[in-house]
Amino acid sequence: MTDTRPSVPAFATRPVAGIALALAVVLTALSGRYGFHRDELYFLVAADNLAWGYVDQPPLTPLLVKISTTIFGSTPMGLRVLSTLAAAATVVVVALIAREFANDRRAQVLAAVCAALSGFLLGVGHLASTATYDLLAWMVIALLAVKLLRTGDGRWWLALGLATGIALENKYLVVLPLAALLVAVLILGPRQILRTWWLLAGIGVAAAIAAPNLIWQATHDWPQLTVAGGISEDDGTENRIMFIPLQILQLSPFLVPIWIAGFLRLWRSPALRWSRPVALAYPILCVLVLALGGKSYYALPLLLVLVAAGAQPTIDWVTRTRSRRTPLAVGLVLTALTSALFTLPVLPTSAVNFVIPVNQEQGEQIGWPELTSAVAAAWQTIPEDQRARATLFAGNYGQAGALIKYGPDHGLPTAYSGHMSFYDWSRPADTQDGPVLLVAQERSPQYESNFKDCNQVGTVDNHQDVDNEEQGTALVLCAAPASPWSTLWPNLRRYY
């Protein structure tokens, strides 16, 4: 199909690449501060148990963690190299999206700057997480979808299928923006892009790439649906109440005028009439996420697309009057300062409590070595002649991951847990019928009924007054499991 649309402007290759490089330098410089995040500790163990699926996620992120730590070392800095590169690549893709919307070079640069300074990109770029690679995948899919809409060339469906298939091997959330965009196209058109065999070919490519994990999930009774349902049930109401405020805070309040300008431009501009479905897709996506009780950041990637669209009217507004440059510069500086403050490890650990109410992930990078030391001290209270038959049991995957990472240096045995995929990776042998040391955020009589004669022998203190989830964790020593581990194990499974 011949492209009858206007050609796009030249790409601002050097300045955009410079912005991406600057972001990579900043993230690398800060990647070794604080420590591993609880999810990263989980991914380290998952990387040693590579499979086509896990109860809570597809396999791509653990695979990338394995690659990164093998090449660069099993340290926070080594673990985060690939996530840093993914964040830098995301900046470039956002600028490419801006180019598709006929943004000139200055506006492409502004779009790249806004993306690089946004709190969401800095936050996920600092850590190795599914959200890190999911954001890059969403941006690539958005770029390809915009190209499809702009050109009407059905061959872009193949590229979309390829990108979607890879994204599905990382996180299933990618189906939400695709569904939102599909609904928007059905409402506004151009519907002819749906009447082509290239669409079926793209779906086939996506299905073929995603098939290994989908088969794994199907043969394991779709545990990821159970996990998602539990998250929605536990946090759904709070997620809905905080949906809009958190989106504004997580991206940056100072970028609100730019993405609003982007929405209005896509909706109103006659020259960009073909892009109206992109604008409509954002509110549709918000409705979908709210209905599912999902988290606010599930819709944030499409806001970056609107930022890309809004960069041109922002540049046009500034160039009309020289005095308007100051408000833009001040807004970008404030964006940089607030985003760094709330998402990057720039504060001393003693001040982290200040940002935890907005971004609790900051606190989840602190205190894991101290937790392990406290567990080691509690383990020493077990008589030496009973330790060979004793068991160390963690209540959640963060605790288990930390004990596996740091425990050997303290002489601790392998830690077990029933949380997420730890349940599947290993369980204690029935011959381990001696004392059980439980690591539990909160004591629970029902939980402890699986064991005999339980008494608290210690409390976790990170010694930095950081009010994270593990501060005050109880260390409970039980005389023995109430039943053989093979009988008890199903009672200890936790999906959330």
mmCIF file of N, CA, C and O in Angstrom, residues 72-150:
data_model
loop_
_atom_site.group_PDB
_atom_site.id
_atom_site.type_symbol
_atom_site.label_atom_id
_atom_site.label_comp_id
_atom_site.label_asym_id
_atom_site.label_seq_id
_atom_site.Cartn_x
_atom_site.Cartn_y
_atom_site.Cartn_z
ATOM 1 N N PHE A 72 27.931 -8.855 34.045
ATOM 2 C CA PHE A 72 28.370 -7.678 34.805
ATOM 3 C C PHE A 72 28.481 -7.916 36.308
ATOM 4 O O PHE A 72 28.907 -7.016 37.035
ATOM 5 N N GLY A 73 28.101 -9.086 36.784
ATOM 6 C CA GLY A 73 28.254 -9.400 38.198
ATOM 7 C C GLY A 73 26.952 -9.347 38.967
ATOM 8 O O GLY A 73 26.047 -8.583 38.639
ATOM 9 N N SER A 74 26.873 -10.168 40.007
ATOM 10 C CA SER A 74 25.654 -10.273 40.818
ATOM 11 C C SER A 74 25.663 -9.227 41.931
ATOM 12 O O SER A 74 25.674 -9.533 43.124
ATOM 13 N N THR A 75 25.676 -7.972 41.516
ATOM 14 C CA THR A 75 25.625 -6.828 42.418
ATOM 15 C C THR A 75 24.481 -5.932 41.953
ATOM 16 O O THR A 75 23.997 -6.073 40.817
ATOM 17 N N PRO A 76 24.030 -4.999 42.787
ATOM 18 C CA PRO A 76 22.990 -4.088 42.304
ATOM 19 C C PRO A 76 23.379 -3.383 41.013
ATOM 20 O O PRO A 76 22.566 -3.255 40.100
ATOM 21 N N MET A 77 24.624 -2.950 40.909
ATOM 22 C CA MET A 77 25.064 -2.267 39.696
ATOM 23 C C MET A 77 25.076 -3.217 38.505
ATOM 24 O O MET A 77 24.604 -2.880 37.406
ATOM 25 N N GLY A 78 25.617 -4.405 38.688
ATOM 26 C CA GLY A 78 25.660 -5.375 37.593
ATOM 27 C C GLY A 78 24.280 -5.822 37.157
ATOM 28 O O GLY A 78 24.013 -5.982 35.957
ATOM 29 N N LEU A 79 23.391 -5.998 38.121
ATOM 30 C CA LEU A 79 22.031 -6.429 37.830
ATOM 31 C C LEU A 79 21.285 -5.409 36.984
ATOM 32 O O LEU A 79 20.446 -5.761 36.147
ATOM 33 N N ARG A 80 21.593 -4.124 37.165
ATOM 34 C CA ARG A 80 20.795 -3.050 36.580
ATOM 35 C C ARG A 80 21.342 -2.507 35.262
ATOM 36 O O ARG A 80 20.790 -1.546 34.726
ATOM 37 N N VAL A 81 22.377 -3.103 34.723
ATOM 38 C CA VAL A 81 22.945 -2.596 33.477
ATOM 39 C C VAL A 81 21.926 -2.639 32.345
ATOM 40 O O VAL A 81 21.717 -1.651 31.620
ATOM 41 N N LEU A 82 21.265 -3.782 32.170
ATOM 42 C CA LEU A 82 20.315 -3.903 31.068
ATOM 43 C C LEU A 82 19.089 -3.019 31.278
ATOM 44 O O LEU A 82 18.518 -2.498 30.307
ATOM 45 N N SER A 83 18.681 -2.823 32.523
ATOM 46 C CA SER A 83 17.545 -1.934 32.766
ATOM 47 C C SER A 83 17.918 -0.487 32.455
ATOM 48 O O SER A 83 17.095 0.287 31.949
ATOM 49 N N THR A 84 19.167 -0.114 32.725
ATOM 50 C CA THR A 84 19.642 1.219 32.365
ATOM 51 C C THR A 84 19.609 1.402 30.848
ATOM 52 O O THR A 84 19.155 2.441 30.339
ATOM 53 N N LEU A 85 20.069 0.404 30.124
ATOM 54 C CA LEU A 85 20.044 0.480 28.661
ATOM 55 C C LEU A 85 18.613 0.530 28.133
ATOM 56 O O LEU A 85 18.323 1.246 27.161
ATOM 57 N N ALA A 86 17.709 -0.201 28.789
ATOM 58 C CA ALA A 86 16.304 -0.178 28.373
ATOM 59 C C ALA A 86 15.702 1.205 28.583
ATOM 60 O O ALA A 86 14.932 1.697 27.751
ATOM 61 N N ALA A 87 16.047 1.852 29.692
ATOM 62 C CA ALA A 87 15.542 3.203 29.952
ATOM 63 C C ALA A 87 16.063 4.191 28.915
ATOM 64 O O ALA A 87 15.321 5.047 28.417
ATOM 65 N N ALA A 88 17.351 4.075 28.571
ATOM 66 C CA ALA A 88 17.924 4.963 27.558
ATOM 67 C C ALA A 88 17.253 4.735 26.209
ATOM 68 O O ALA A 88 16.955 5.698 25.477
ATOM 69 N N ALA A 89 17.000 3.482 25.868
ATOM 70 C CA ALA A 89 16.325 3.176 24.609
ATOM 71 C C ALA A 89 14.906 3.730 24.595
ATOM 72 O O ALA A 89 14.414 4.185 23.552
ATOM 73 N N THR A 90 14.245 3.722 25.747
ATOM 74 C CA THR A 90 12.881 4.260 25.836
ATOM 75 C C THR A 90 12.858 5.743 25.472
ATOM 76 O O THR A 90 11.942 6.211 24.790
ATOM 77 N N VAL A 91 13.859 6.483 25.923
ATOM 78 C CA VAL A 91 13.949 7.909 25.595
ATOM 79 C C VAL A 91 14.018 8.101 24.079
ATOM 80 O O VAL A 91 13.342 8.971 23.511
ATOM 81 N N VAL A 92 14.821 7.295 23.420
ATOM 82 C CA VAL A 92 14.958 7.398 21.967
ATOM 83 C C VAL A 92 13.640 7.081 21.282
ATOM 84 O O VAL A 92 13.229 7.773 20.338
ATOM 85 N N VAL A 93 12.944 6.046 21.760
ATOM 86 C CA VAL A 93 11.676 5.656 21.139
ATOM 87 C C VAL A 93 10.624 6.749 21.320
ATOM 88 O O VAL A 93 9.845 7.032 20.402
ATOM 89 N N VAL A 94 10.595 7.387 22.478
ATOM 90 C CA VAL A 94 9.648 8.491 22.692
ATOM 91 C C VAL A 94 9.912 9.611 21.690
ATOM 92 O O VAL A 94 8.983 10.199 21.119
ATOM 93 N N ALA A 95 11.180 9.923 21.448
ATOM 94 C CA ALA A 95 11.520 10.958 20.460
ATOM 95 C C ALA A 95 11.094 10.522 19.056
ATOM 96 O O ALA A 95 10.639 11.350 18.248
ATOM 97 N N LEU A 96 11.222 9.241 18.755
ATOM 98 C CA LEU A 96 10.777 8.739 17.449
ATOM 99 C C LEU A 96 9.256 8.841 17.304
ATOM 100 O O LEU A 96 8.747 9.132 16.212
ATOM 101 N N ILE A 97 8.539 8.620 18.390
ATOM 102 C CA ILE A 97 7.084 8.792 18.361
ATOM 103 C C ILE A 97 6.746 10.255 18.094
ATOM 104 O O ILE A 97 5.847 10.569 17.298
ATOM 105 N N ALA A 98 7.476 11.147 18.758
ATOM 106 C CA ALA A 98 7.261 12.580 18.526
ATOM 107 C C ALA A 98 7.479 12.924 17.054
ATOM 108 O O ALA A 98 6.732 13.716 16.459
ATOM 109 N N ARG A 99 8.476 12.337 16.450
ATOM 110 C CA ARG A 99 8.748 12.563 15.024
ATOM 111 C C ARG A 99 7.569 12.121 14.162
ATOM 112 O O ARG A 99 7.219 12.788 13.174
ATOM 113 N N GLU A 100 6.937 11.000 14.515
ATOM 114 C CA GLU A 100 5.782 10.521 13.743
ATOM 115 C C GLU A 100 4.633 11.521 13.778
ATOM 116 O O GLU A 100 3.831 11.582 12.844
ATOM 117 N N PHE A 101 4.556 12.302 14.857
ATOM 118 C CA PHE A 101 3.507 13.318 14.973
ATOM 119 C C PHE A 101 3.928 14.639 14.329
ATOM 120 O O PHE A 101 3.373 15.692 14.654
ATOM 121 N N ALA A 102 4.921 14.581 13.450
ATOM 122 C CA ALA A 102 5.391 15.755 12.701
ATOM 123 C C ALA A 102 6.065 16.790 13.592
ATOM 124 O O ALA A 102 6.080 17.979 13.278
ATOM 125 N N ASN A 103 6.630 16.355 14.713
ATOM 126 C CA ASN A 103 7.387 17.268 15.566
ATOM 127 C C ASN A 103 8.722 17.611 14.908
ATOM 128 O O ASN A 103 9.405 16.720 14.383
ATOM 129 N N ASP A 104 9.090 18.874 14.947
ATOM 130 C CA ASP A 104 10.395 19.244 14.417
ATOM 131 C C ASP A 104 11.490 18.798 15.381
ATOM 132 O O ASP A 104 11.224 18.235 16.447
ATOM 133 N N ARG A 105 12.730 19.053 15.013
ATOM 134 C CA ARG A 105 13.863 18.560 15.805
ATOM 135 C C ARG A 105 13.841 19.099 17.233
ATOM 136 O O ARG A 105 14.134 18.377 18.187
ATOM 137 N N ARG A 106 13.484 20.364 17.401
ATOM 138 C CA ARG A 106 13.441 20.936 18.752
ATOM 139 C C ARG A 106 12.391 20.228 19.604
ATOM 140 O O ARG A 106 12.622 19.948 20.795
ATOM 141 N N ALA A 107 11.248 19.952 19.010
ATOM 142 C CA ALA A 107 10.182 19.279 19.749
ATOM 143 C C ALA A 107 10.546 17.830 20.043
ATOM 144 O O ALA A 107 10.174 17.278 21.095
ATOM 145 N N GLN A 108 11.268 17.183 19.138
ATOM 146 C CA GLN A 108 11.741 15.819 19.414
ATOM 147 C C GLN A 108 12.679 15.811 20.621
ATOM 148 O O GLN A 108 12.603 14.929 21.479
ATOM 149 N N VAL A 109 13.545 16.800 20.675
ATOM 150 C CA VAL A 109 14.477 16.913 21.802
ATOM 151 C C VAL A 109 13.705 17.162 23.095
ATOM 152 O O VAL A 109 13.999 16.555 24.138
ATOM 153 N N LEU A 110 12.714 18.041 23.045
ATOM 154 C CA LEU A 110 11.911 18.298 24.240
ATOM 155 C C LEU A 110 11.195 17.036 24.692
ATOM 156 O O LEU A 110 11.145 16.742 25.902
ATOM 157 N N ALA A 111 10.654 16.266 23.762
ATOM 158 C CA ALA A 111 9.989 15.011 24.126
ATOM 159 C C ALA A 111 10.968 14.067 24.807
ATOM 160 O O ALA A 111 10.628 13.416 25.812
ATOM 161 N N ALA A 112 12.186 13.981 24.282
ATOM 162 C CA ALA A 112 13.198 13.119 24.890
ATOM 163 C C ALA A 112 13.559 13.597 26.287
ATOM 164 O O ALA A 112 13.712 12.790 27.223
ATOM 165 N N VAL A 113 13.701 14.911 26.456
ATOM 166 C CA VAL A 113 14.021 15.473 27.775
ATOM 167 C C VAL A 113 12.905 15.167 28.767
ATOM 168 O O VAL A 113 13.168 14.736 29.906
ATOM 169 N N CYS A 114 11.675 15.384 28.362
ATOM 170 C CA CYS A 114 10.540 15.124 29.257
ATOM 171 C C CYS A 114 10.493 13.658 29.673
ATOM 172 O O CYS A 114 10.240 13.331 30.841
ATOM 173 N N ALA A 115 10.723 12.763 28.722
ATOM 174 C CA ALA A 115 10.733 11.337 29.052
ATOM 175 C C ALA A 115 11.850 11.011 30.025
ATOM 176 O O ALA A 115 11.652 10.297 31.016
ATOM 177 N N ALA A 116 13.046 11.532 29.753
ATOM 178 C CA ALA A 116 14.205 11.234 30.601
ATOM 179 C C ALA A 116 14.051 11.771 32.011
ATOM 180 O O ALA A 116 14.590 11.188 32.966
ATOM 181 N N LEU A 117 13.310 12.878 32.172
ATOM 182 C CA LEU A 117 13.141 13.487 33.495
ATOM 183 C C LEU A 117 11.898 12.998 34.221
ATOM 184 O O LEU A 117 11.715 13.303 35.404
ATOM 185 N N SER A 118 11.037 12.262 33.538
ATOM 186 C CA SER A 118 9.784 11.824 34.164
ATOM 187 C C SER A 118 10.074 10.860 35.312
ATOM 188 O O SER A 118 10.969 10.018 35.243
ATOM 189 N N GLY A 119 9.292 10.988 36.367
ATOM 190 C CA GLY A 119 9.499 10.137 37.530
ATOM 191 C C GLY A 119 9.323 8.666 37.233
ATOM 192 O O GLY A 119 10.046 7.812 37.756
ATOM 193 N N PHE A 120 8.364 8.351 36.364
ATOM 194 C CA PHE A 120 8.093 6.945 36.060
ATOM 195 C C PHE A 120 9.283 6.295 35.369
ATOM 196 O O PHE A 120 9.729 5.206 35.757
ATOM 197 N N LEU A 121 9.834 6.951 34.349
ATOM 198 C CA LEU A 121 10.964 6.365 33.637
ATOM 199 C C LEU A 121 12.192 6.256 34.539
ATOM 200 O O LEU A 121 12.886 5.232 34.529
ATOM 201 N N LEU A 122 12.457 7.283 35.333
ATOM 202 C CA LEU A 122 13.599 7.216 36.247
ATOM 203 C C LEU A 122 13.417 6.095 37.266
ATOM 204 O O LEU A 122 14.365 5.370 37.583
ATOM 205 N N GLY A 123 12.196 5.954 37.767
ATOM 206 C CA GLY A 123 11.942 4.946 38.783
ATOM 207 C C GLY A 123 12.126 3.527 38.267
ATOM 208 O O GLY A 123 12.803 2.708 38.895
ATOM 209 N N VAL A 124 11.538 3.231 37.112
ATOM 210 C CA VAL A 124 11.663 1.865 36.581
ATOM 211 C C VAL A 124 13.034 1.650 35.946
ATOM 212 O O VAL A 124 13.529 0.516 35.896
ATOM 213 N N GLY A 125 13.670 2.742 35.468
ATOM 214 C CA GLY A 125 14.991 2.595 34.884
ATOM 215 C C GLY A 125 16.063 2.312 35.912
ATOM 216 O O GLY A 125 17.085 1.689 35.603
ATOM 217 N N HIS A 126 15.838 2.752 37.147
ATOM 218 C CA HIS A 126 16.817 2.520 38.208
ATOM 219 C C HIS A 126 16.843 1.065 38.647
ATOM 220 O O HIS A 126 17.888 0.566 39.084
ATOM 221 N N LEU A 127 15.719 0.362 38.528
ATOM 222 C CA LEU A 127 15.610 -1.010 39.020
ATOM 223 C C LEU A 127 15.490 -2.001 37.864
ATOM 224 O O LEU A 127 15.084 -1.645 36.765
ATOM 225 N N ALA A 128 15.833 -3.257 38.146
ATOM 226 C CA ALA A 128 15.565 -4.338 37.203
ATOM 227 C C ALA A 128 14.206 -4.914 37.560
ATOM 228 O O ALA A 128 14.051 -5.582 38.586
ATOM 229 N N SER A 129 13.209 -4.636 36.748
ATOM 230 C CA SER A 129 11.853 -5.083 37.051
ATOM 231 C C SER A 129 11.104 -5.374 35.763
ATOM 232 O O SER A 129 11.528 -4.962 34.674
ATOM 233 N N THR A 130 9.981 -6.062 35.880
ATOM 234 C CA THR A 130 9.159 -6.300 34.698
ATOM 235 C C THR A 130 8.670 -4.979 34.125
ATOM 236 O O THR A 130 8.538 -4.831 32.908
ATOM 237 N N ALA A 131 8.408 -3.986 34.985
ATOM 238 C CA ALA A 131 7.918 -2.688 34.517
ATOM 239 C C ALA A 131 8.957 -1.970 33.664
ATOM 240 O O ALA A 131 8.606 -1.220 32.750
ATOM 241 N N THR A 132 10.239 -2.201 33.932
ATOM 242 C CA THR A 132 11.307 -1.558 33.162
ATOM 243 C C THR A 132 11.211 -1.941 31.696
ATOM 244 O O THR A 132 11.197 -1.082 30.803
ATOM 245 N N TYR A 133 11.164 -3.236 31.450
ATOM 246 C CA TYR A 133 11.133 -3.720 30.067
ATOM 247 C C TYR A 133 9.735 -3.585 29.475
ATOM 248 O O TYR A 133 9.589 -3.455 28.254
ATOM 249 N N ASP A 134 8.718 -3.580 30.332
ATOM 250 C CA ASP A 134 7.353 -3.391 29.856
ATOM 251 C C ASP A 134 7.179 -1.989 29.278
ATOM 252 O O ASP A 134 6.522 -1.808 28.249
ATOM 253 N N LEU A 135 7.774 -0.990 29.932
ATOM 254 C CA LEU A 135 7.667 0.382 29.438
ATOM 255 C C LEU A 135 8.306 0.507 28.058
ATOM 256 O O LEU A 135 7.729 1.112 27.149
ATOM 257 N N LEU A 136 9.479 -0.071 27.878
ATOM 258 C CA LEU A 136 10.129 -0.030 26.570
ATOM 259 C C LEU A 136 9.274 -0.743 25.527
ATOM 260 O O LEU A 136 9.104 -0.242 24.403
ATOM 261 N N ALA A 137 8.710 -1.885 25.909
ATOM 262 C CA ALA A 137 7.859 -2.637 24.974
ATOM 263 C C ALA A 137 6.640 -1.819 24.571
ATOM 264 O O ALA A 137 6.273 -1.763 23.385
ATOM 265 N N TRP A 138 5.986 -1.170 25.541
ATOM 266 C CA TRP A 138 4.820 -0.334 25.247
ATOM 267 C C TRP A 138 5.195 0.791 24.287
ATOM 268 O O TRP A 138 4.440 1.114 23.365
ATOM 269 N N MET A 139 6.341 1.411 24.496
ATOM 270 C CA MET A 139 6.743 2.518 23.641
ATOM 271 C C MET A 139 7.034 2.041 22.220
ATOM 272 O O MET A 139 6.688 2.713 21.243
ATOM 273 N N VAL A 140 7.680 0.893 22.098
ATOM 274 C CA VAL A 140 7.935 0.337 20.763
ATOM 275 C C VAL A 140 6.618 -0.005 20.074
ATOM 276 O O VAL A 140 6.426 0.302 18.886
ATOM 277 N N ILE A 141 5.706 -0.623 20.799
ATOM 278 C CA ILE A 141 4.396 -0.958 20.221
ATOM 279 C C ILE A 141 3.643 0.309 19.831
ATOM 280 O O ILE A 141 3.009 0.369 18.770
ATOM 281 N N ALA A 142 3.721 1.337 20.680
ATOM 282 C CA ALA A 142 3.066 2.607 20.353
ATOM 283 C C ALA A 142 3.660 3.207 19.085
ATOM 284 O O ALA A 142 2.935 3.716 18.223
ATOM 285 N N LEU A 143 4.985 3.164 18.965
ATOM 286 C CA LEU A 143 5.637 3.690 17.767
ATOM 287 C C LEU A 143 5.155 2.961 16.516
ATOM 288 O O LEU A 143 4.817 3.598 15.498
ATOM 289 N N LEU A 144 5.105 1.638 16.589
ATOM 290 C CA LEU A 144 4.680 0.857 15.429
ATOM 291 C C LEU A 144 3.201 1.089 15.119
ATOM 292 O O LEU A 144 2.801 1.153 13.947
ATOM 293 N N ALA A 145 2.386 1.219 16.165
ATOM 294 C CA ALA A 145 0.956 1.484 15.955
ATOM 295 C C ALA A 145 0.745 2.849 15.314
ATOM 296 O O ALA A 145 -0.109 3.008 14.423
ATOM 297 N N VAL A 146 1.500 3.835 15.749
ATOM 298 C CA VAL A 146 1.398 5.179 15.158
ATOM 299 C C VAL A 146 1.837 5.144 13.695
ATOM 300 O O VAL A 146 1.212 5.777 12.830
ATOM 301 N N LYS A 147 2.891 4.400 13.402
ATOM 302 C CA LYS A 147 3.312 4.252 12.007
ATOM 303 C C LYS A 147 2.208 3.601 11.170
ATOM 304 O O LYS A 147 1.953 4.009 10.019
ATOM 305 N N LEU A 148 1.565 2.608 11.723
ATOM 306 C CA LEU A 148 0.468 1.939 11.018
ATOM 307 C C LEU A 148 -0.665 2.918 10.731
ATOM 308 O O LEU A 148 -1.198 2.967 9.611
ATOM 309 N N LEU A 149 -1.035 3.698 11.727
ATOM 310 C CA LEU A 149 -2.113 4.671 11.547
ATOM 311 C C LEU A 149 -1.714 5.770 10.559
ATOM 312 O O LEU A 149 -2.528 6.207 9.736
ATOM 313 N N ARG A 150 -0.469 6.228 10.648
ATOM 314 C CA ARG A 150 -0.040 7.328 9.784
ATOM 315 C C ARG A 150 0.045 6.908 8.324
ATOM 316 O O ARG A 150 -0.356 7.653 7.417
#
